[in-house]
mmCIF file of C-alpha atoms in Angstrom:
data_model
loop_
_atom_site.group_PDB
_atom_site.id
_atom_site.type_symbol
_atom_site.label_atom_id
_atom_site.label_comp_id
_atom_site.label_asym_id
_atom_site.label_seq_id
_atom_site.Cartn_x
_atom_site.Cartn_y
_atom_site.Cartn_z
ATOM 1 C CA UNK A 9 -21.131 11.043 59.235
ATOM 2 C CA UNK A 10 -17.421 11.510 58.640
ATOM 3 C CA UNK A 11 -17.508 14.792 60.571
ATOM 4 C CA UNK A 12 -18.870 13.051 63.671
ATOM 5 C CA UNK A 13 -16.317 10.251 63.369
ATOM 6 C CA UNK A 14 -13.460 12.764 63.212
ATOM 7 C CA UNK A 15 -14.832 15.002 65.942
ATOM 8 C CA UNK A 16 -13.917 12.740 68.857
ATOM 9 C CA UNK A 17 -10.215 12.185 68.046
ATOM 10 C CA UNK A 18 -9.783 15.865 67.142
ATOM 11 C CA UNK A 19 -11.348 16.900 70.456
ATOM 12 C CA UNK A 20 -9.208 14.548 72.543
ATOM 13 C CA UNK A 21 -5.952 14.897 70.598
ATOM 14 C CA UNK A 22 -6.025 18.592 69.674
ATOM 15 C CA UNK A 23 -8.623 20.664 71.511
ATOM 16 C CA UNK A 24 -8.214 19.348 75.069
ATOM 17 C CA UNK A 25 -4.383 19.349 75.100
ATOM 18 C CA UNK A 26 -4.298 22.964 73.874
ATOM 19 C CA UNK A 27 -6.958 24.454 76.185
ATOM 20 C CA UNK A 28 -4.941 24.386 79.428
ATOM 21 C CA UNK A 29 -1.825 25.710 77.722
ATOM 22 C CA UNK A 30 -0.803 29.050 79.135
ATOM 23 C CA UNK A 31 2.626 29.089 77.455
ATOM 24 C CA UNK A 32 2.186 31.406 74.482
ATOM 25 C CA UNK A 33 5.487 30.169 73.002
ATOM 26 C CA UNK A 34 4.073 26.648 72.896
ATOM 27 C CA UNK A 35 1.060 27.947 71.027
ATOM 28 C CA UNK A 36 3.298 29.832 68.608
ATOM 29 C CA UNK A 37 5.374 26.699 68.021
ATOM 30 C CA UNK A 38 2.239 24.689 67.379
ATOM 31 C CA UNK A 39 0.947 27.346 64.988
ATOM 32 C CA UNK A 40 4.241 27.439 63.101
ATOM 33 C CA UNK A 41 4.318 23.629 62.849
ATOM 34 C CA UNK A 42 0.741 23.568 61.575
ATOM 35 C CA UNK A 43 1.548 26.262 59.001
ATOM 36 C CA UNK A 44 4.630 24.371 57.827
ATOM 37 C CA UNK A 45 2.589 21.202 57.493
ATOM 38 C CA UNK A 46 0.004 23.084 55.424
ATOM 39 C CA UNK A 47 2.755 24.480 53.174
ATOM 40 C CA UNK A 48 4.254 20.999 52.710
ATOM 41 C CA UNK A 49 0.880 19.489 51.833
ATOM 42 C CA UNK A 50 0.179 22.350 49.428
ATOM 43 C CA UNK A 51 3.590 21.789 47.822
ATOM 44 C CA UNK A 52 2.934 18.077 47.425
ATOM 45 C CA UNK A 53 -0.460 18.819 45.851
ATOM 46 C CA UNK A 54 1.133 21.331 43.488
ATOM 47 C CA UNK A 55 3.846 18.902 42.347
ATOM 48 C CA UNK A 56 1.263 16.178 41.754
ATOM 49 C CA UNK A 57 -0.736 18.532 39.525
ATOM 50 C CA UNK A 58 2.392 19.869 37.822
ATOM 51 C CA UNK A 59 3.681 16.347 37.148
ATOM 52 C CA UNK A 60 0.253 15.196 35.920
ATOM 53 C CA UNK A 61 -0.434 12.782 38.731
ATOM 54 C CA UNK A 62 3.085 11.407 39.292
ATOM 55 C CA UNK A 63 3.037 9.090 36.253
ATOM 56 C CA UNK A 64 6.138 7.286 37.588
ATOM 57 C CA UNK A 65 3.690 5.335 39.774
ATOM 58 C CA UNK A 66 2.435 3.515 36.651
ATOM 59 C CA UNK A 67 4.168 0.850 34.575
ATOM 60 C CA UNK A 68 6.180 2.759 31.972
ATOM 61 C CA UNK A 69 4.497 1.561 28.777
ATOM 62 C CA UNK A 70 1.030 2.409 30.152
ATOM 63 C CA UNK A 71 1.848 5.888 31.485
ATOM 64 C CA UNK A 72 0.862 7.663 28.293
ATOM 65 C CA UNK A 73 -2.675 6.264 28.693
ATOM 66 C CA UNK A 74 -3.221 8.751 31.523
ATOM 67 C CA UNK A 75 -2.420 11.835 29.468
ATOM 68 C CA UNK A 76 -2.713 10.913 25.784
ATOM 69 C CA UNK A 77 -4.596 7.721 24.826
ATOM 70 C CA UNK A 78 -4.091 8.566 21.135
ATOM 71 C CA UNK A 79 -0.320 8.443 21.640
ATOM 72 C CA UNK A 80 -0.690 5.032 23.291
ATOM 73 C CA UNK A 81 -2.535 3.811 20.184
ATOM 74 C CA UNK A 82 0.187 5.175 17.898
ATOM 75 C CA UNK A 83 2.969 3.358 19.758
ATOM 76 C CA UNK A 84 1.205 0.180 20.926
ATOM 77 C CA UNK A 85 -1.048 -0.524 17.904
ATOM 78 C CA UNK A 86 -0.294 -3.907 16.333
ATOM 79 C CA UNK A 87 0.564 -2.226 13.021
ATOM 80 C CA UNK A 88 2.812 0.474 14.509
ATOM 81 C CA UNK A 89 6.040 0.810 12.558
ATOM 82 C CA UNK A 90 4.661 -0.847 9.420
ATOM 83 C CA UNK A 91 3.909 1.159 6.303
ATOM 84 C CA UNK A 92 0.443 2.084 5.118
ATOM 85 C CA UNK A 93 -0.269 2.699 1.411
ATOM 86 C CA UNK A 94 2.795 0.881 0.070
ATOM 87 C CA UNK A 95 3.841 -2.703 -0.604
ATOM 88 C CA UNK A 96 6.138 -4.242 1.979
ATOM 89 C CA UNK A 97 7.523 -7.591 3.073
ATOM 90 C CA UNK A 98 6.792 -9.144 6.458
ATOM 91 C CA UNK A 99 9.114 -11.728 7.950
ATOM 92 C CA UNK A 100 12.491 -12.905 6.708
ATOM 93 C CA UNK A 101 13.905 -10.824 3.841
ATOM 94 C CA UNK A 102 15.136 -12.505 0.655
ATOM 95 C CA UNK A 103 12.803 -15.473 1.050
ATOM 96 C CA UNK A 104 10.001 -16.540 -1.275
ATOM 97 C CA UNK A 105 6.687 -15.154 0.044
ATOM 98 C CA UNK A 106 4.235 -17.671 1.445
ATOM 99 C CA UNK A 107 1.109 -15.522 1.054
ATOM 100 C CA UNK A 108 -0.296 -12.052 0.384
ATOM 101 C CA UNK A 109 -2.132 -10.068 3.055
ATOM 102 C CA UNK A 110 -4.101 -6.917 2.269
ATOM 103 C CA UNK A 111 -6.720 -4.658 3.802
ATOM 104 C CA UNK A 112 -7.166 -1.615 6.001
ATOM 105 C CA UNK A 113 -5.919 -0.972 9.551
ATOM 106 C CA UNK A 114 -7.709 -4.153 10.642
ATOM 107 C CA UNK A 115 -5.254 -6.063 8.445
ATOM 108 C CA UNK A 116 -2.245 -3.983 9.484
ATOM 109 C CA UNK A 117 -2.925 -4.750 13.159
ATOM 110 C CA UNK A 118 -1.610 -8.284 12.565
ATOM 111 C CA UNK A 119 1.693 -7.090 11.081
ATOM 112 C CA UNK A 120 3.658 -7.235 14.340
ATOM 113 C CA UNK A 121 2.623 -10.800 15.117
ATOM 114 C CA UNK A 122 3.023 -12.052 11.548
ATOM 115 C CA UNK A 123 6.414 -10.413 11.143
ATOM 116 C CA UNK A 124 7.779 -12.258 14.183
ATOM 117 C CA UNK A 125 6.158 -15.599 13.328
ATOM 118 C CA UNK A 126 7.493 -15.505 9.767
ATOM 119 C CA UNK A 127 10.989 -14.428 10.824
ATOM 120 C CA UNK A 128 11.120 -17.199 13.417
ATOM 121 C CA UNK A 129 10.294 -19.706 10.674
ATOM 122 C CA UNK A 130 12.430 -18.134 7.911
ATOM 123 C CA UNK A 131 9.401 -17.215 5.831
ATOM 124 C CA UNK A 132 7.895 -14.038 4.450
ATOM 125 C CA UNK A 133 4.672 -12.522 3.138
ATOM 126 C CA UNK A 134 3.753 -9.627 0.876
ATOM 127 C CA UNK A 135 1.639 -6.998 2.631
ATOM 128 C CA UNK A 136 -0.398 -4.104 1.266
ATOM 129 C CA UNK A 137 -2.182 -2.035 3.905
ATOM 130 C CA UNK A 138 -4.132 1.173 3.437
ATOM 131 C CA UNK A 139 -5.840 2.522 6.529
ATOM 132 C CA UNK A 140 -9.540 3.434 6.154
ATOM 133 C CA UNK A 141 -9.566 1.876 2.704
ATOM 134 C CA UNK A 142 -11.670 -0.977 1.340
ATOM 135 C CA UNK A 143 -9.581 -3.027 -1.080
ATOM 136 C CA UNK A 144 -12.368 -4.678 -3.077
ATOM 137 C CA UNK A 145 -13.295 -4.610 -6.796
ATOM 138 C CA UNK A 146 -16.346 -2.346 -6.999
ATOM 139 C CA UNK A 147 -16.043 0.387 -4.388
ATOM 140 C CA UNK A 148 -14.422 3.795 -4.180
ATOM 141 C CA UNK A 149 -14.286 4.793 -0.494
ATOM 142 C CA UNK A 150 -15.235 8.321 0.472
ATOM 143 C CA UNK A 151 -13.438 10.472 3.018
ATOM 144 C CA UNK A 152 -15.549 13.439 4.187
ATOM 145 C CA UNK A 153 -17.769 13.064 1.083
ATOM 146 C CA UNK A 154 -14.765 13.154 -1.301
ATOM 147 C CA UNK A 155 -13.484 10.051 -3.079
ATOM 148 C CA UNK A 156 -10.164 8.734 -1.743
ATOM 149 C CA UNK A 157 -8.521 8.393 -5.152
ATOM 150 C CA UNK A 158 -5.329 6.799 -3.832
ATOM 151 C CA UNK A 159 -7.354 4.123 -2.082
ATOM 152 C CA UNK A 160 -9.472 3.704 -5.194
ATOM 153 C CA UNK A 161 -6.378 2.638 -7.131
ATOM 154 C CA UNK A 162 -5.196 0.077 -4.601
ATOM 155 C CA UNK A 163 -7.412 -2.755 -5.850
ATOM 156 C CA UNK A 164 -5.552 -2.771 -9.180
ATOM 157 C CA UNK A 165 -2.324 -3.194 -7.204
ATOM 158 C CA UNK A 166 -3.795 -6.182 -5.358
ATOM 159 C CA UNK A 167 -4.761 -7.795 -8.683
ATOM 160 C CA UNK A 168 -1.250 -7.270 -9.974
ATOM 161 C CA UNK A 169 0.200 -8.945 -6.873
ATOM 162 C CA UNK A 170 -1.832 -12.079 -7.642
ATOM 163 C CA UNK A 171 -0.713 -12.341 -11.276
ATOM 164 C CA UNK A 172 1.566 -15.251 -12.198
ATOM 165 C CA UNK A 173 1.309 -17.077 -8.867
ATOM 166 C CA UNK A 174 -1.067 -19.034 -6.693
ATOM 167 C CA UNK A 175 -0.102 -17.439 -3.393
ATOM 168 C CA UNK A 176 -2.850 -17.666 -0.772
ATOM 169 C CA UNK A 177 -4.482 -14.355 0.089
ATOM 170 C CA UNK A 178 -5.302 -13.134 3.600
ATOM 171 C CA UNK A 179 -8.059 -10.512 3.621
ATOM 172 C CA UNK A 180 -8.974 -8.380 6.625
ATOM 173 C CA UNK A 181 -11.002 -5.188 6.908
ATOM 174 C CA UNK A 182 -13.140 -3.288 9.359
ATOM 175 C CA UNK A 183 -16.031 -4.939 7.575
ATOM 176 C CA UNK A 184 -18.727 -3.364 9.746
ATOM 177 C CA UNK A 185 -17.753 0.334 9.594
ATOM 178 C CA UNK A 186 -18.065 1.349 5.932
ATOM 179 C CA UNK A 187 -21.845 1.330 5.577
ATOM 180 C CA UNK A 188 -22.073 5.099 4.983
ATOM 181 C CA UNK A 189 -18.630 5.585 3.438
ATOM 182 C CA UNK A 190 -18.759 3.843 0.070
ATOM 183 C CA UNK A 191 -19.266 4.891 -3.532
ATOM 184 C CA UNK A 192 -19.242 2.866 -6.724
ATOM 185 C CA UNK A 193 -16.572 3.164 -9.405
ATOM 186 C CA UNK A 194 -18.627 5.936 -11.033
ATOM 187 C CA UNK A 195 -18.191 7.928 -7.788
ATOM 188 C CA UNK A 196 -21.877 7.647 -6.896
ATOM 189 C CA UNK A 197 -22.544 7.190 -3.155
ATOM 190 C CA UNK A 198 -23.805 3.750 -2.218
ATOM 191 C CA UNK A 199 -26.807 3.616 0.085
ATOM 192 C CA UNK A 200 -27.982 0.588 2.033
ATOM 193 C CA UNK A 201 -31.435 0.159 3.505
ATOM 194 C CA UNK A 202 -30.158 -1.869 6.448
ATOM 195 C CA UNK A 203 -27.092 -3.460 7.955
ATOM 196 C CA UNK A 204 -28.165 -6.796 6.489
ATOM 197 C CA UNK A 205 -28.354 -5.177 3.044
ATOM 198 C CA UNK A 206 -24.884 -3.714 3.530
ATOM 199 C CA UNK A 207 -23.428 -7.076 4.569
ATOM 200 C CA UNK A 208 -24.974 -8.754 1.506
ATOM 201 C CA UNK A 209 -23.121 -6.221 -0.616
ATOM 202 C CA UNK A 210 -19.832 -6.770 1.246
ATOM 203 C CA UNK A 211 -20.036 -10.544 0.893
ATOM 204 C CA UNK A 212 -20.703 -9.985 -2.796
ATOM 205 C CA UNK A 213 -17.386 -8.101 -2.875
ATOM 206 C CA UNK A 214 -15.653 -10.931 -1.006
ATOM 207 C CA UNK A 215 -17.032 -13.386 -3.547
ATOM 208 C CA UNK A 216 -15.672 -11.237 -6.397
ATOM 209 C CA UNK A 217 -12.268 -11.212 -4.711
ATOM 210 C CA UNK A 218 -12.375 -15.007 -4.558
ATOM 211 C CA UNK A 219 -13.292 -15.351 -8.230
ATOM 212 C CA UNK A 220 -10.708 -12.849 -9.442
ATOM 213 C CA UNK A 221 -8.055 -14.534 -7.301
ATOM 214 C CA UNK A 222 -9.040 -17.921 -8.722
ATOM 215 C CA UNK A 223 -11.100 -20.597 -7.043
ATOM 216 C CA UNK A 224 -8.030 -22.826 -6.646
ATOM 217 C CA UNK A 225 -6.257 -20.176 -4.579
ATOM 218 C CA UNK A 226 -6.627 -20.370 -0.803
ATOM 219 C CA UNK A 227 -8.348 -17.401 0.786
ATOM 220 C CA UNK A 228 -8.119 -16.641 4.488
ATOM 221 C CA UNK A 229 -10.905 -14.333 5.620
ATOM 222 C CA UNK A 230 -10.336 -12.679 8.998
ATOM 223 C CA UNK A 231 -13.314 -11.623 11.090
ATOM 224 C CA UNK A 232 -13.814 -9.007 13.780
ATOM 225 C CA UNK A 233 -12.853 -8.776 17.429
ATOM 226 C CA UNK A 234 -15.323 -7.515 20.067
ATOM 227 C CA UNK A 235 -13.135 -4.603 21.179
ATOM 228 C CA UNK A 236 -13.312 -3.233 24.713
ATOM 229 C CA UNK A 237 -16.345 -0.982 24.427
ATOM 230 C CA UNK A 238 -14.913 2.029 26.255
ATOM 231 C CA UNK A 239 -11.183 2.537 26.629
ATOM 232 C CA UNK A 240 -11.672 4.804 29.663
ATOM 233 C CA UNK A 241 -12.387 1.785 31.864
ATOM 234 C CA UNK A 242 -9.071 0.255 30.888
ATOM 235 C CA UNK A 243 -7.274 3.565 31.449
ATOM 236 C CA UNK A 244 -8.654 3.753 34.984
ATOM 237 C CA UNK A 245 -7.493 0.207 35.568
ATOM 238 C CA UNK A 246 -3.909 1.071 34.679
ATOM 239 C CA UNK A 247 -3.910 4.302 36.672
ATOM 240 C CA UNK A 248 -3.521 2.274 39.861
ATOM 241 C CA UNK A 249 0.093 2.495 41.139
ATOM 242 C CA UNK A 250 2.273 -0.554 40.539
ATOM 243 C CA UNK A 251 3.082 -0.823 44.251
ATOM 244 C CA UNK A 252 -0.587 -1.413 45.133
ATOM 245 C CA UNK A 253 -1.905 -4.971 44.593
ATOM 246 C CA UNK A 254 -4.074 -4.662 41.504
ATOM 247 C CA UNK A 255 -5.937 -7.629 40.071
ATOM 248 C CA UNK A 256 -7.498 -5.250 37.570
ATOM 249 C CA UNK A 257 -4.111 -4.912 35.850
ATOM 250 C CA UNK A 258 -3.802 -8.680 35.657
ATOM 251 C CA UNK A 259 -7.184 -9.497 34.219
ATOM 252 C CA UNK A 260 -9.993 -7.397 32.741
ATOM 253 C CA UNK A 261 -12.938 -9.006 31.009
ATOM 254 C CA UNK A 262 -16.465 -8.112 29.939
ATOM 255 C CA UNK A 263 -19.580 -10.287 29.592
ATOM 256 C CA UNK A 264 -19.558 -11.829 26.131
ATOM 257 C CA UNK A 265 -23.249 -11.067 25.720
ATOM 258 C CA UNK A 266 -22.516 -7.328 25.998
ATOM 259 C CA UNK A 267 -19.661 -7.312 23.480
ATOM 260 C CA UNK A 268 -21.627 -7.369 20.226
ATOM 261 C CA UNK A 269 -19.135 -5.597 17.953
ATOM 262 C CA UNK A 270 -18.843 -7.509 14.667
ATOM 263 C CA UNK A 271 -20.935 -10.495 15.759
ATOM 264 C CA UNK A 272 -23.325 -10.334 12.796
ATOM 265 C CA UNK A 273 -20.518 -10.226 10.234
ATOM 266 C CA UNK A 274 -18.685 -13.108 11.913
ATOM 267 C CA UNK A 275 -21.805 -15.263 11.869
ATOM 268 C CA UNK A 276 -22.324 -14.602 8.161
ATOM 269 C CA UNK A 277 -18.631 -15.270 7.467
ATOM 270 C CA UNK A 278 -18.806 -18.702 9.100
ATOM 271 C CA UNK A 279 -21.621 -19.631 6.706
ATOM 272 C CA UNK A 280 -19.807 -18.153 3.692
ATOM 273 C CA UNK A 281 -16.596 -20.095 4.392
ATOM 274 C CA UNK A 282 -18.511 -23.358 4.872
ATOM 275 C CA UNK A 283 -20.137 -22.949 1.436
ATOM 276 C CA UNK A 284 -16.986 -22.170 -0.575
ATOM 277 C CA UNK A 285 -13.958 -24.415 -1.136
ATOM 278 C CA UNK A 286 -10.497 -23.120 -0.254
ATOM 279 C CA UNK A 287 -11.947 -20.425 2.034
ATOM 280 C CA UNK A 288 -10.891 -20.442 5.690
ATOM 281 C CA UNK A 289 -12.458 -18.090 8.205
ATOM 282 C CA UNK A 290 -10.435 -16.940 11.232
ATOM 283 C CA UNK A 291 -12.671 -15.461 13.887
ATOM 284 C CA UNK A 292 -10.783 -12.835 15.869
ATOM 285 C CA UNK A 293 -13.460 -13.070 18.546
ATOM 286 C CA UNK A 294 -12.414 -16.655 19.307
ATOM 287 C CA UNK A 295 -8.993 -15.419 20.411
ATOM 288 C CA UNK A 296 -10.269 -13.217 23.244
ATOM 289 C CA UNK A 297 -13.721 -14.621 24.069
ATOM 290 C CA UNK A 298 -15.291 -17.768 25.400
ATOM 291 C CA UNK A 299 -19.017 -18.316 25.909
ATOM 292 C CA UNK A 300 -19.083 -16.188 29.061
ATOM 293 C CA UNK A 301 -16.363 -13.515 28.900
ATOM 294 C CA UNK A 302 -14.253 -11.445 26.503
ATOM 295 C CA UNK A 303 -10.782 -10.563 27.772
ATOM 296 C CA UNK A 304 -9.164 -7.143 27.289
ATOM 297 C CA UNK A 305 -6.216 -7.480 29.682
ATOM 298 C CA UNK A 306 -4.508 -10.629 30.882
ATOM 299 C CA UNK A 307 -1.350 -11.030 32.963
ATOM 300 C CA UNK A 308 -0.504 -7.357 32.510
ATOM 301 C CA UNK A 309 -0.864 -7.517 28.724
ATOM 302 C CA UNK A 310 -3.325 -5.126 27.115
ATOM 303 C CA UNK A 311 -4.807 -6.631 23.959
ATOM 304 C CA UNK A 312 -6.169 -3.396 22.460
ATOM 305 C CA UNK A 313 -4.429 -0.133 21.650
ATOM 306 C CA UNK A 314 -7.741 1.737 21.438
ATOM 307 C CA UNK A 315 -11.372 0.651 21.775
ATOM 308 C CA UNK A 316 -11.224 -1.828 18.850
ATOM 309 C CA UNK A 317 -7.751 -2.348 17.285
ATOM 310 C CA UNK A 318 -5.455 -5.073 18.530
ATOM 311 C CA UNK A 319 -2.314 -3.848 20.268
ATOM 312 C CA UNK A 320 1.162 -5.324 19.887
ATOM 313 C CA UNK A 321 0.208 -7.858 22.577
ATOM 314 C CA UNK A 322 -3.101 -8.551 20.827
ATOM 315 C CA UNK A 323 -1.366 -9.001 17.479
ATOM 316 C CA UNK A 324 0.948 -11.645 18.912
ATOM 317 C CA UNK A 325 -1.987 -13.311 20.690
ATOM 318 C CA UNK A 326 -4.025 -13.591 17.475
ATOM 319 C CA UNK A 327 -1.167 -14.797 15.260
ATOM 320 C CA UNK A 328 0.023 -17.376 17.782
ATOM 321 C CA UNK A 329 -3.543 -18.637 18.161
ATOM 322 C CA UNK A 330 -3.746 -19.289 14.402
ATOM 323 C CA UNK A 331 -0.050 -19.917 13.721
ATOM 324 C CA UNK A 332 -0.678 -23.383 12.247
ATOM 325 C CA UNK A 333 -2.936 -21.808 9.617
ATOM 326 C CA UNK A 334 -0.414 -19.124 8.669
ATOM 327 C CA UNK A 335 2.497 -21.585 8.563
ATOM 328 C CA UNK A 336 0.481 -23.900 6.303
ATOM 329 C CA UNK A 337 0.202 -21.245 3.587
ATOM 330 C CA UNK A 338 2.378 -21.448 0.492
ATOM 331 C CA UNK A 339 2.204 -21.121 -3.285
ATOM 332 C CA UNK A 340 0.446 -24.272 -4.538
ATOM 333 C CA UNK A 341 1.089 -23.625 -8.241
ATOM 334 C CA UNK A 342 4.000 -26.053 -8.271
#
């Protein structure tokens, strides 16, 4: 179909004007011009390939998405720049901590937002993050079938942090991803017949955390976000040049019914918090979803650094959404 559409203008604009030409020099000039045009187009194509698609067309902080999504996660992840595996302070230095936060990378993703909120309010918090590590009493996480011994020792450090104070604790993990990665303290692999069985075990661990911490201590339990399903769709969205009107870069959302990541855990966590005093559940899904849609990008801000972790923008979004909760935390021991 395209061939027929192009045939008419080519015939009238190229073929017919050239047929009556008897001046060979004119034909040579036309041939040289056509060859030069072909060389120029080939050169442009070559530079585009050499320069990996002219990344200068794209907003600077999103350019790396085109060539190295993993690098984008490293730089834009909400926990980027904050230590894993060691105790640190978030917020204003030399101030009495208001709470303790611990967990894996799903806890560290809130570090950027919490650090700013606490600094702005001259407060601080103690933070202990260990990526891919479950900080609970009875498990020894496995990495490629071997026990992660450093992670295994982190729970004792959490207990020590809680000694001699009544600081609230904020607990966040990738609760739904460890089903086939856990062992008990005797290094025996844990096996679960179903996801429901696994979640019963995890809530048993959460309950042990609450009892060890003390039932008079506030516990903030953070749930799971829906993620974005497939990061490639977001990458394609941001590959559109900035000089072309692009509503995709302003707003990307998915049907809430399709974004099922973490829903089962969040539902169980709502029930758990309602049945236990001093437990508050913060549902990360509420920050980016309503009944119809879950947002991944809004007003040029990308809320995920990969398919599931909150980005710097997402970290600020979550913390600001629940800022009243975080600012209400303090040591109640008197």
